[in-house]
PDB file of C-alpha atoms in Angstrom:
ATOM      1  CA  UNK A1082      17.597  17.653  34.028  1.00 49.00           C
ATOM      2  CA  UNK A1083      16.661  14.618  32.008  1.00 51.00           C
ATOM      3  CA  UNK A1084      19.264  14.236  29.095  1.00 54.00           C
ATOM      4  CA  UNK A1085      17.805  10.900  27.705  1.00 55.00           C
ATOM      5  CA  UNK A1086      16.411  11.629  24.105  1.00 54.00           C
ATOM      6  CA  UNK A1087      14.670  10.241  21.309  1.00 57.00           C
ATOM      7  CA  UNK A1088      17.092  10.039  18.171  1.00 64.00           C
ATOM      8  CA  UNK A1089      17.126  14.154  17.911  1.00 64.00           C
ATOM      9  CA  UNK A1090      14.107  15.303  19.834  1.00 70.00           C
ATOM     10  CA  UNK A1091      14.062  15.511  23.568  1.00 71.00           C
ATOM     11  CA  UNK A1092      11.838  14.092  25.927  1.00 70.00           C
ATOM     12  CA  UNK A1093       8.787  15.935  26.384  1.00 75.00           C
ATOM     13  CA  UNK A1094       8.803  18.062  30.019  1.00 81.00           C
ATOM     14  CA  UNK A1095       5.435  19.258  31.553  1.00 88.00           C
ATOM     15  CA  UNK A1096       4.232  22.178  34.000  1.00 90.00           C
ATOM     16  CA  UNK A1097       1.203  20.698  35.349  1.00 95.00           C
ATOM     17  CA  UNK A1098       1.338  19.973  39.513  1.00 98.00           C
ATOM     18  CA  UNK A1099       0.749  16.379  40.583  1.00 98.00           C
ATOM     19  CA  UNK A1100      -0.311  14.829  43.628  1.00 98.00           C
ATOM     20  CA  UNK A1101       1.590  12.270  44.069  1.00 98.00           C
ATOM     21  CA  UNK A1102       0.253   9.489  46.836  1.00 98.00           C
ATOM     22  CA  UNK A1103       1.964   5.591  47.377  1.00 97.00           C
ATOM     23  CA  UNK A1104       2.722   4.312  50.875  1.00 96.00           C
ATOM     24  CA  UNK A1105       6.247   3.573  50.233  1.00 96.00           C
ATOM     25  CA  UNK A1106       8.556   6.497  50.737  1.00 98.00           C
ATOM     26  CA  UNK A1107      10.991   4.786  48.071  1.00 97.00           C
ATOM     27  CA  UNK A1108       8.341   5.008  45.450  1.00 96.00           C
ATOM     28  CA  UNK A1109       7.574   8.465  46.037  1.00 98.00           C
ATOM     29  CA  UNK A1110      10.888   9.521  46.383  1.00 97.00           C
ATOM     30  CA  UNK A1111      12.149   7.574  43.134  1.00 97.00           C
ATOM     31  CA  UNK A1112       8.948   9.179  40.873  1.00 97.00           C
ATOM     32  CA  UNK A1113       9.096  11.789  42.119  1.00 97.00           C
ATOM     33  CA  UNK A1114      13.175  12.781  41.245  1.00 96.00           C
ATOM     34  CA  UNK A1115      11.487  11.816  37.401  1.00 94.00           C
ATOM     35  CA  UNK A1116       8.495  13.767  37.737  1.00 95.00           C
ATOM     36  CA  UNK A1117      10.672  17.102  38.904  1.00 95.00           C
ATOM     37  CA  UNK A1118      13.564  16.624  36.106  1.00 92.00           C
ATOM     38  CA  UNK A1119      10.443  16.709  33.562  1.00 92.00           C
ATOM     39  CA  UNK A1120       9.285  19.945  35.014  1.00 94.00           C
ATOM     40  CA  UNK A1121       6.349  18.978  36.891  1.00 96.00           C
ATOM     41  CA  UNK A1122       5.852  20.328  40.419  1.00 97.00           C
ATOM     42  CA  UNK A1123       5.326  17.441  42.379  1.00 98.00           C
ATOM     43  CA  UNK A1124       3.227  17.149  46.060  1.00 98.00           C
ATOM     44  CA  UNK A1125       4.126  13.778  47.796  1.00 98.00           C
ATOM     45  CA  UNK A1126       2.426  12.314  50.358  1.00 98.00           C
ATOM     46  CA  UNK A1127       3.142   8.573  51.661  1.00 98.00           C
ATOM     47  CA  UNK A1128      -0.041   9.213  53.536  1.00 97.00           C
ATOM     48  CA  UNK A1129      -3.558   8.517  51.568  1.00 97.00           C
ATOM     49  CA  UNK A1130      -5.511  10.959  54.415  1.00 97.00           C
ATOM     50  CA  UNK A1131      -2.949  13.566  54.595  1.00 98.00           C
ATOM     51  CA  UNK A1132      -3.066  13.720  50.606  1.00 98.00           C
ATOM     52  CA  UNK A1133      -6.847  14.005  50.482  1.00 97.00           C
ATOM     53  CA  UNK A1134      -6.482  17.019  53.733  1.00 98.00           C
ATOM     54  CA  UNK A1135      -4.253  18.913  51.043  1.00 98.00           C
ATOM     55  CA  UNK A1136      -6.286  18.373  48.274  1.00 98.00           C
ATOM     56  CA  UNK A1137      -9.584  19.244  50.476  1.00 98.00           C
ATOM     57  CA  UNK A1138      -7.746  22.412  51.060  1.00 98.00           C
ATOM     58  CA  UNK A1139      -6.694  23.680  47.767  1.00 97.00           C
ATOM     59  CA  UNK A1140      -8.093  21.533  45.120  1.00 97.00           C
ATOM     60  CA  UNK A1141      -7.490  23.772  42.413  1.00 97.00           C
ATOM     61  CA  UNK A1142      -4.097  23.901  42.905  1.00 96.00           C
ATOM     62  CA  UNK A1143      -3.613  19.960  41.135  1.00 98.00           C
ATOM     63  CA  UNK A1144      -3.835  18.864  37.430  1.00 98.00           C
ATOM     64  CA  UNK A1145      -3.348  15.297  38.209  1.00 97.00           C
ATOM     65  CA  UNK A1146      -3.181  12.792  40.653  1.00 98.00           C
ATOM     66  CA  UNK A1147      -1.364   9.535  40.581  1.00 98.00           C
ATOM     67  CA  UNK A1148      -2.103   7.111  43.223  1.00 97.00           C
ATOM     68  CA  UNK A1149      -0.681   3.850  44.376  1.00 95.00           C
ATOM     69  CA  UNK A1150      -4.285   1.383  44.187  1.00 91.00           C
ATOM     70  CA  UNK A1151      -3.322  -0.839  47.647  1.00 90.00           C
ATOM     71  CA  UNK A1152      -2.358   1.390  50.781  1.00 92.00           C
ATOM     72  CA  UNK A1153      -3.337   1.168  53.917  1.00 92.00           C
ATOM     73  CA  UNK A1154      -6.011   3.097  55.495  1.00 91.00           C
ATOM     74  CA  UNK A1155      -7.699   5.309  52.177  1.00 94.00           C
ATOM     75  CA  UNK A1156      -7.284   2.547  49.730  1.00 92.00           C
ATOM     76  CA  UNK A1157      -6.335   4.331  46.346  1.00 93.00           C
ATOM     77  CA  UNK A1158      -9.544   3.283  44.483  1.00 90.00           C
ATOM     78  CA  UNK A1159     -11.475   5.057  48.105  1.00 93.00           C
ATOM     79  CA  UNK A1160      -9.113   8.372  47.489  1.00 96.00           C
ATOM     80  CA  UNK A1161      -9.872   8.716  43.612  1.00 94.00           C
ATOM     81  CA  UNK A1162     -13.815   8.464  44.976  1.00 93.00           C
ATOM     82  CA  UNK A1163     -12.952  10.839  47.238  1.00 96.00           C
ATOM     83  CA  UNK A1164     -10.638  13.114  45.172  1.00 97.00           C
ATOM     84  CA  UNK A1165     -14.135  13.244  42.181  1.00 94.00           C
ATOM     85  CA  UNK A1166     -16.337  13.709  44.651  1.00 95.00           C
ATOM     86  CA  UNK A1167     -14.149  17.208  45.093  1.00 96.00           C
ATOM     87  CA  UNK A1168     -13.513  17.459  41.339  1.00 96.00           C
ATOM     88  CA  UNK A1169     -15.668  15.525  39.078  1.00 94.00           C
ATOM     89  CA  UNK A1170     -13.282  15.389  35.899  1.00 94.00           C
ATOM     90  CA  UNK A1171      -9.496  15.659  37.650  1.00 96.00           C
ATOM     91  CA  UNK A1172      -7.062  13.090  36.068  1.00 96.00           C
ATOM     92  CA  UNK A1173      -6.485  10.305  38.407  1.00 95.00           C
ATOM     93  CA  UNK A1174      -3.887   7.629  37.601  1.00 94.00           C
ATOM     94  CA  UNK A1175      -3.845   4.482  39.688  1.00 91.00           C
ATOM     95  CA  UNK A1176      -1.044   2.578  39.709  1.00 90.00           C
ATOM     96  CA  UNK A1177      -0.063  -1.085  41.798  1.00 85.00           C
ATOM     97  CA  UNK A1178       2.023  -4.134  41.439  1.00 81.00           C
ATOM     98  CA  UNK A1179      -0.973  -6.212  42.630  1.00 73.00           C
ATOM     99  CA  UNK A1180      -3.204  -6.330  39.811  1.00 62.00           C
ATOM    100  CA  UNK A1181      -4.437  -9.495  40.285  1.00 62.00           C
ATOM    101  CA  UNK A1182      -7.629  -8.512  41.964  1.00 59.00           C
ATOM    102  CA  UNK A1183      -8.387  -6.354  39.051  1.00 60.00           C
ATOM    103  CA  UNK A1184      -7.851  -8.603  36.257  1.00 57.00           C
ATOM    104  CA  UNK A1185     -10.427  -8.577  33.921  1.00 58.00           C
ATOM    105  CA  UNK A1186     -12.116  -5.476  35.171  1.00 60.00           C
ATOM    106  CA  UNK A1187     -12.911  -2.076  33.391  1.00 61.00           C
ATOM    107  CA  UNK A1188     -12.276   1.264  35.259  1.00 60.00           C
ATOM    108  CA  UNK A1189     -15.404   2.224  34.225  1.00 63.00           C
ATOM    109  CA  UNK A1190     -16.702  -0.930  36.232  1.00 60.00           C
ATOM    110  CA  UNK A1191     -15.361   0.828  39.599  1.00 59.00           C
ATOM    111  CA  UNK A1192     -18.196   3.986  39.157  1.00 61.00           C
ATOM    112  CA  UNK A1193     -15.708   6.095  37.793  1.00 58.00           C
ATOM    113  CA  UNK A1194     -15.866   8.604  35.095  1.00 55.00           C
ATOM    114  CA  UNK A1195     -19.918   8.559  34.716  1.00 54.00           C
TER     115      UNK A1195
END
């Protein structure tokens, strides 16, 4: 349970089930430990194609996605294309530590969210 708080109020906690995709186990492991403590029921996959199987085969059962952007094989910007293809308006987060390629870009430059 997360016991961090704001001056008197606690942290907000969630319900909502994520699918949770970055090709390093460490990552996944470390977010999702956070996610979990805050409530949410976390899917993990250090595999980009084995996260987009399960979501092929239940994608109803995800409110959100967050996505490491540079992985091997299904790059994450190829899975969120993927993932909207399924579900048009599902909540994708992409997330990397090599934003350089990206600087100066708009999401909305990427084809997303039309």
């Amino acid at each position: 349970m997360i016991s961090w708080n704001r001056g008197s109020r606690p942290l907000p906690t969630g319900k909502e089930r994520i699918l949770l995709v970055d090709d390093e186990a460490d990552i996944v492991g470390a977010t999702q430990i956070i996610l979990e403590q805050a409530g949410y029921a976390v899917s993990p996959f250090t595999d980009s194609r084995e996260a987009l199987a399960a979501f092929r085969g239940a994608p109803d059962t995800f409110d959100l996605v967050i996505t490491d952007l540079t992985m091997p094989g299904v790059t994450g910007l190829e899975l969120a294309q993927e993932l909207l293809e399924i579900r048009p308006r599902l909540p994708i987060l992409l997330c990397t530590g090599y934003g350089g390629a990206l600087t100066g870009t708009r999401p909305d430059s990427w084809g997303y969210g039309k």
